Short mmCIF file of C-alpha atoms in Angstrom, two decimals:
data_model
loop_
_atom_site.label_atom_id
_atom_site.label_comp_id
_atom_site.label_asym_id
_atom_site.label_seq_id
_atom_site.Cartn_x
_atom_site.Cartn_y
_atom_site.Cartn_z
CA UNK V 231 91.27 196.06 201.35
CA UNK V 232 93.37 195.90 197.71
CA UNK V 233 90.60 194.76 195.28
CA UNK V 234 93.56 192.37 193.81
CA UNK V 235 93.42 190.17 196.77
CA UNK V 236 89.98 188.97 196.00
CA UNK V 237 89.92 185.79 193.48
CA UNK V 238 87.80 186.60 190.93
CA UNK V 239 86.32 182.65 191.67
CA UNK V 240 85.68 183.61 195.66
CA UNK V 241 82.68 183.39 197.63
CA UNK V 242 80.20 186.62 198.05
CA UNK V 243 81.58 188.79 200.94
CA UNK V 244 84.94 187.16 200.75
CA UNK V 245 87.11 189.32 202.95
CA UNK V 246 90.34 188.83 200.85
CA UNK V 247 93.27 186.56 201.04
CA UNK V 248 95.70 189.36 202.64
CA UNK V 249 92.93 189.99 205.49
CA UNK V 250 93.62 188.62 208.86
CA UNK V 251 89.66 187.29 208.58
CA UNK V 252 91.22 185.09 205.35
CA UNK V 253 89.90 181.58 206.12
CA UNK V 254 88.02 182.49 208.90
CA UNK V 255 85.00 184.85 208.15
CA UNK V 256 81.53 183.42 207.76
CA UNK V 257 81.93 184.08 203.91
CA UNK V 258 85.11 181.29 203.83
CA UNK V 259 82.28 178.62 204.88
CA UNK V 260 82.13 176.34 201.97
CA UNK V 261 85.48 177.79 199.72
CA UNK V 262 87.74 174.98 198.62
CA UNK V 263 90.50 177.60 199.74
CA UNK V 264 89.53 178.32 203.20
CA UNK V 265 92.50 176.44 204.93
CA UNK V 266 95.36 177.44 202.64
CA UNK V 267 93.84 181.43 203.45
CA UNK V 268 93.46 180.55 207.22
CA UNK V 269 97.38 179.19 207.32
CA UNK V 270 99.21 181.88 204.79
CA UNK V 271 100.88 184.30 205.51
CA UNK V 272 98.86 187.79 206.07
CA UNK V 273 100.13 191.41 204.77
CA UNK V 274 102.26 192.47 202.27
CA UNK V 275 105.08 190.39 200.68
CA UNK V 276 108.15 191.19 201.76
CA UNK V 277 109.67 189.79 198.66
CA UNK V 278 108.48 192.46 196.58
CA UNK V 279 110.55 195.51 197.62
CA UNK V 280 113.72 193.14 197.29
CA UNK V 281 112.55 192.15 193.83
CA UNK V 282 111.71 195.41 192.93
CA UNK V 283 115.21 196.17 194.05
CA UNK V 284 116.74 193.19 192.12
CA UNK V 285 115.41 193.66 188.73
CA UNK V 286 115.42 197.91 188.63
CA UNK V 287 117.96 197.77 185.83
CA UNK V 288 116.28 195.32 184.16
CA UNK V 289 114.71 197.66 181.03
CA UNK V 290 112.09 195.30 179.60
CA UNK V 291 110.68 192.25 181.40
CA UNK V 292 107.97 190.02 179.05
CA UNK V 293 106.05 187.05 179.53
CA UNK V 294 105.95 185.01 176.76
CA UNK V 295 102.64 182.99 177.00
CA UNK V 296 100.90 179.86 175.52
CA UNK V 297 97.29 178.57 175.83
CA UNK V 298 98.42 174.98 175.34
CA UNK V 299 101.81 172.99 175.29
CA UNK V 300 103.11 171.87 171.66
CA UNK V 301 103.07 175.67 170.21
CA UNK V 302 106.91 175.85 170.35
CA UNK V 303 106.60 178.68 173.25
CA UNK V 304 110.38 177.84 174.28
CA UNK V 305 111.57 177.28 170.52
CA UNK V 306 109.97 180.82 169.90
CA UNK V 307 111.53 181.96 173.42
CA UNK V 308 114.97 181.53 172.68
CA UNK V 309 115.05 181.71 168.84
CA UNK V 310 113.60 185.61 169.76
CA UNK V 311 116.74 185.83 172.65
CA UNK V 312 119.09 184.99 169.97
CA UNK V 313 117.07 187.30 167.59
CA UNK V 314 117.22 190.38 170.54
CA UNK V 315 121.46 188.94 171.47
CA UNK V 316 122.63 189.11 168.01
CA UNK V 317 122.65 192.74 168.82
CA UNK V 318 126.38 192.81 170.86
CA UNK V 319 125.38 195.53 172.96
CA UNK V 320 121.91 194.36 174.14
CA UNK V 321 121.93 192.72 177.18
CA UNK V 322 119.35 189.57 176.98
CA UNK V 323 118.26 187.08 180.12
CA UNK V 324 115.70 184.21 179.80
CA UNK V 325 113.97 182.88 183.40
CA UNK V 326 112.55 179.95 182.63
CA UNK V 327 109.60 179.17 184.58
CA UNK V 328 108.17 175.94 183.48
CA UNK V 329 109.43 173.93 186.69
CA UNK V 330 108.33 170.29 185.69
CA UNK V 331 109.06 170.89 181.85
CA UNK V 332 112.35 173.45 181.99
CA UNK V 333 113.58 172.95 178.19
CA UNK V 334 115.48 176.52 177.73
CA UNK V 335 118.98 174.78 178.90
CA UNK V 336 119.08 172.67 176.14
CA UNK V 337 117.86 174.87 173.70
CA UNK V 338 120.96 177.42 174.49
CA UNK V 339 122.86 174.27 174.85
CA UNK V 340 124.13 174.88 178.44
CA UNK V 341 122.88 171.41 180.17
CA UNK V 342 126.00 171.16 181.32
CA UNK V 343 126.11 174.21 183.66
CA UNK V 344 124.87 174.65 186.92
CA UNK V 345 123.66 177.67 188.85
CA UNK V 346 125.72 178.55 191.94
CA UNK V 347 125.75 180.66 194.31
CA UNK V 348 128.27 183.70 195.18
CA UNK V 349 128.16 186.69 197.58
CA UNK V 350 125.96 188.77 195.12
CA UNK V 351 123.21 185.97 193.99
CA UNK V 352 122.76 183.32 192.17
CA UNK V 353 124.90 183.61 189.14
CA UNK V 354 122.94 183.28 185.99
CA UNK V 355 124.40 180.34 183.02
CA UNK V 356 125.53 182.36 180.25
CA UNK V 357 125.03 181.05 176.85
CA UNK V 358 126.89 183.65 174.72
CA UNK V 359 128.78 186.93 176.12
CA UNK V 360 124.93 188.59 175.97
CA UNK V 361 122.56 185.92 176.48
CA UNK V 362 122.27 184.43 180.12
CA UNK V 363 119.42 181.93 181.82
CA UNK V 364 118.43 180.36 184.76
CA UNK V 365 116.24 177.33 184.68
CA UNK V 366 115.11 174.45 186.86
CA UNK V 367 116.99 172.15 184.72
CA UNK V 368 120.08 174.04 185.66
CA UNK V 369 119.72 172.69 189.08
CA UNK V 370 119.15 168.93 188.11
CA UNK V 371 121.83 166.00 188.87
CA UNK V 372 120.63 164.54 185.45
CA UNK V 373 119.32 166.14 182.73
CA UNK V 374 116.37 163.55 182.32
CA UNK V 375 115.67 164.21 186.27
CA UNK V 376 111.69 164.39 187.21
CA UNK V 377 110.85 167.25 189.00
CA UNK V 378 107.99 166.37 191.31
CA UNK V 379 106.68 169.44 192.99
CA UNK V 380 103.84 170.82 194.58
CA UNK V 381 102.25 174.21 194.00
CA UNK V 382 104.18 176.24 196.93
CA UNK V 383 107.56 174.78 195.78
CA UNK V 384 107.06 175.82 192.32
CA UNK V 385 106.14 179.25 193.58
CA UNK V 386 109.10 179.25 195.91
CA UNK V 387 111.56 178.49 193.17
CA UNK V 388 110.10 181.13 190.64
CA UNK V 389 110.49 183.85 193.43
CA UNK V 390 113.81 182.93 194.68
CA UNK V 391 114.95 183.34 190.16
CA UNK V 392 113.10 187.11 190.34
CA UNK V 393 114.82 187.77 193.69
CA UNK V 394 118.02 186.35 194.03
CA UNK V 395 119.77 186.12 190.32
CA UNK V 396 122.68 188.63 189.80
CA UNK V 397 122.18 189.87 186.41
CA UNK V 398 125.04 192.05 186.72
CA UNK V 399 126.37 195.37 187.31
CA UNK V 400 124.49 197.07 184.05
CA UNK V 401 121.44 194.96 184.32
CA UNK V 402 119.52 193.55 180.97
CA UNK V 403 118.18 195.56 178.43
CA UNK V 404 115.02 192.85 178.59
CA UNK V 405 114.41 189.91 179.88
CA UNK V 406 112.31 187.22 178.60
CA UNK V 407 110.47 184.66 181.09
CA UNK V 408 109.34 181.57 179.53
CA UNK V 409 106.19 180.23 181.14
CA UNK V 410 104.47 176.92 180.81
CA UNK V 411 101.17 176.21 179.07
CA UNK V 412 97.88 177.83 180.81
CA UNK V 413 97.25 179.93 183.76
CA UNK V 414 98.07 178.30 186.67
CA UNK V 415 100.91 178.56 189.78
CA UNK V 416 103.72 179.74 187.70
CA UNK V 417 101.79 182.31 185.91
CA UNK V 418 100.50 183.51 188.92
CA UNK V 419 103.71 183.19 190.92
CA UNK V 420 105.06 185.64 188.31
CA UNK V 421 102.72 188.26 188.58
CA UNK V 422 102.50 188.35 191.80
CA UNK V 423 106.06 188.82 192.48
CA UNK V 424 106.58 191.11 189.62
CA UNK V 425 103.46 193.52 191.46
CA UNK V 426 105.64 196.01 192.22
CA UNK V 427 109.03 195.69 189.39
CA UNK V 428 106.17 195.52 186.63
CA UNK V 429 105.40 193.78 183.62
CA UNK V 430 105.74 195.58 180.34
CA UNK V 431 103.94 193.10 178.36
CA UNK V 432 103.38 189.64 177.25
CA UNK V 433 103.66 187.86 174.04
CA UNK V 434 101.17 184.83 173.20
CA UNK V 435 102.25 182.39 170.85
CA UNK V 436 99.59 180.01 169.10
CA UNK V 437 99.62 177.87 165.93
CA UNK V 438 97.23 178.63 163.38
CA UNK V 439 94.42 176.01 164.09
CA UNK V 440 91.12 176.81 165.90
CA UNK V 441 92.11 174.00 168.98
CA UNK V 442 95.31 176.47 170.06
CA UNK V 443 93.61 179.76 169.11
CA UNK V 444 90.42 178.77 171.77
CA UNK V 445 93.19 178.76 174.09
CA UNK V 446 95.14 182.05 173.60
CA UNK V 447 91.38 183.29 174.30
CA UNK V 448 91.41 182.05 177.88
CA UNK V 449 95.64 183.62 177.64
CA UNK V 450 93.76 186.94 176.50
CA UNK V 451 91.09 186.87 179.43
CA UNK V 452 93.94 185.65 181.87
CA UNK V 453 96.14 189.17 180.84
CA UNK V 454 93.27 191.02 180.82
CA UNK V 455 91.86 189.76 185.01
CA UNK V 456 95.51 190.37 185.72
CA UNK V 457 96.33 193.59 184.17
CA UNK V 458 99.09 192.83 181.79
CA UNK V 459 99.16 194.35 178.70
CA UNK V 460 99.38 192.14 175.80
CA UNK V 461 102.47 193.27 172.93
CA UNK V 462 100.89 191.27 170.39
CA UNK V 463 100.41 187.99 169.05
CA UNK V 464 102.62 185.61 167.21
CA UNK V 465 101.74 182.47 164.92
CA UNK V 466 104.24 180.10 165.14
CA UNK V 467 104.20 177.13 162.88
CA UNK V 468 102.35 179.36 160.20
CA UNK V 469 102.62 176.97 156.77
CA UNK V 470 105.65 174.91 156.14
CA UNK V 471 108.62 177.00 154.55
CA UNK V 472 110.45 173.45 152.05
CA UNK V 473 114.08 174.77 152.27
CA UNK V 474 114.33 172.37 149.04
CA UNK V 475 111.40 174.10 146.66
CA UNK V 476 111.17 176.98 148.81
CA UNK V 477 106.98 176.26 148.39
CA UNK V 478 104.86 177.13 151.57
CA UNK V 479 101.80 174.43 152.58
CA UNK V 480 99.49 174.82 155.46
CA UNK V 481 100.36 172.27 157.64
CA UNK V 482 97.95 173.63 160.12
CA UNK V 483 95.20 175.39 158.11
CA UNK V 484 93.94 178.18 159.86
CA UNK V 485 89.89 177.41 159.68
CA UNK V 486 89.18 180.62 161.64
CA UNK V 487 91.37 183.34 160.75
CA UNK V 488 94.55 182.49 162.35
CA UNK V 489 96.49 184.46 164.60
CA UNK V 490 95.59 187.23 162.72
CA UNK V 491 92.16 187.33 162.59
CA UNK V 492 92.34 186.64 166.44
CA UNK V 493 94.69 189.94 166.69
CA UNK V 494 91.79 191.76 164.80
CA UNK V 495 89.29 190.30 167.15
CA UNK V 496 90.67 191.28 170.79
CA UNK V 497 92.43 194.51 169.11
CA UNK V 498 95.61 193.45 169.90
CA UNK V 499 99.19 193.73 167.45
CA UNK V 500 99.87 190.80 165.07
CA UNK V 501 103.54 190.41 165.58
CA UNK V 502 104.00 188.46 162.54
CA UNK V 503 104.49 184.50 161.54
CA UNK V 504 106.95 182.04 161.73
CA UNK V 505 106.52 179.35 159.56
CA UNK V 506 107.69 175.84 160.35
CA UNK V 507 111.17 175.17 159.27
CA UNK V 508 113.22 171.58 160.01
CA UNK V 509 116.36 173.56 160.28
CA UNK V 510 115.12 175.94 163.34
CA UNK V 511 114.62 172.42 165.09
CA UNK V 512 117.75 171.20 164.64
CA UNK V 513 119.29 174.67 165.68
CA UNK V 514 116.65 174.11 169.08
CA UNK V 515 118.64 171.13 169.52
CA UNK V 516 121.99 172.18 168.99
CA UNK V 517 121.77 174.99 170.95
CA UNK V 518 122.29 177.88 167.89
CA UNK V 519 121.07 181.20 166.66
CA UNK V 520 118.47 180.18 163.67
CA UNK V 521 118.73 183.69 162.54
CA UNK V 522 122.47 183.84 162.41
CA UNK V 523 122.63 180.16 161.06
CA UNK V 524 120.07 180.34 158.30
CA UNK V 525 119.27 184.24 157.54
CA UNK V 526 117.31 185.63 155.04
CA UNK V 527 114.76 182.29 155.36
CA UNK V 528 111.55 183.23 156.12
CA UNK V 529 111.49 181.65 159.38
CA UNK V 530 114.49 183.91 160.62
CA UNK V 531 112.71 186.84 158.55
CA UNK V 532 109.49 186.45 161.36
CA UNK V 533 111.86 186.17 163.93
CA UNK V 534 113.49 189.18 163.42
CA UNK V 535 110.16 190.83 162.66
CA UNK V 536 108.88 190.30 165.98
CA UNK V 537 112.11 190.87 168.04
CA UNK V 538 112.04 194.51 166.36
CA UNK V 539 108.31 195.32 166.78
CA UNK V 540 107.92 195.59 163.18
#
């Protein structure tokens, strides 16, 4: 039995969630999860050839992770698309993953679109010639729409986005998947399905205050239980950049080190800062390149830092 189908939380003896026994064996007695093991579905996925299949000329494919919500993970997400598409011969997607709190539509300013179908997949939105996404809130009547859903449905939906979007004849040169806060379904969802197309890496973004980096520690154990390699780290909202004085203040003095120190600390790569900037909000909500709009600031400067590994 695959040692990955054991939860690192399960009972002594636990016979793994793939085994027919799942649910059933002495061990299961007592484990919160016995009945969902006992009902799912036993063996290997399936799905995972087909998405294997699906994403093969896909080059790059990286999580980009938070510890907690409020970090500007989806800011930094697409800011770092734009970053990789104002290259005209890169080939960028985004998959946006957070299913109850899908905001990369209307930060590449395609609420308007819709996914559909054809006889090759689901058709990704495409927010410049090189940039393309596919989101929950793609699939919405109304942009303001709730999306109620239980763990299984979330799961469902993240699959069907690995397995069944057409990404084209000459595939991506990377694709980013924005994820939601923590380590719950959707993170899991991801790596599961990705088991056998692989993960080259994730990015963790935190703000510079000890509250956020306490969480990119439980982001660093997470990548670590699951095996994916972290790229580096990034600290958004690093010191206020005035575009009037062009003075930097820390808006969120880092008490402990920062980002940095935190890099230092788990001997991981610093990826650089972005500091906060009004104007890379306003280009979140208008749906445009920050680093093609406002160059040369030192918010675009850390953008472009991180999209070339430097």
């Amino acid at each position: 039995m695959p040692e990955a189908t054991v939860p690192d939380n399960a009972p002594e003896h636990c016979p793994g969630t793939e085994s027919e026994e799942a649910g059933k064996a002495d061990a299961c007695a007592g484990c919160p999860n016995a009945q969902i093991c006992a009902t799912a579905p036993k063996g290997p996925d399936p799905d995972l050839p087909v998405i294997q299949k699906r994403l093969e000329l896909v080059k790059r494919k990286v999580l980009v992770l938070s510890g907690k919500g409020g970090v500007g993970k989806s800011t930094f997400t697409t800011q770092l698309a734009h970053a990789f598409a104002a290259d005209p011969i890169k080939q960028v997607g985004v998959v946006d993953v957070d299913v109850c709190g899908p905001s990369i539509p209307r930060m590449l300013s395609v609420t308007e679109e819709r996914l559909h179908a054809s006889a090759s997949g689901w058709q990704p939105v495409y927010a410049s010639d090189n940039l393309a996404c596919v989101s929950v809130g793609l699939m919405l009547e109304e942009e303001g729409d709730a999306v109620i859903w239980r763990g299984p449905k979330k799961n469902g939906i993240i699959k069907q986005f690995l397995r069944d979007v057409d990404w084209g004849d000459e595939g991506l040169d990377i694709l980013l998947v924005d994820t939601p806060p923590g380590t719950s379904d959707e993170h899991l969802a991801v790596v599961s399905s990705l088991k056998l197309a692989g993960i080259d890496g994730a990015i963790l973004v935190t703000t510079p205050q000890e509250v956020s980096i306490q969480d990119v520690r439980r982001e660093l154990d997470f990548c670590r239980k699951v095996g994916i390699k972290v790229l580096g780290l990034v600290e958004n909202m690093s010191g206020f950049s005035c575009p009037n004085c062009h003075k930097a203040s820390d808006i969120f003095p880092p008490t402990t080190g920062g980002a940095k120190a935190l890099a230092s600390e788990y001997s991981v790569p610093f990826l650089g800062s972005v500091p906060l900037d009004p104007r890379l909000a306003h280009c979140c909500d208008r749906g445009q390149s920050f680093v093609e709009e406002w160059p040369g600031t030192p918010a675009a400067l850390g953008l472009g830092k991180v999209s070339q590994g430097k």
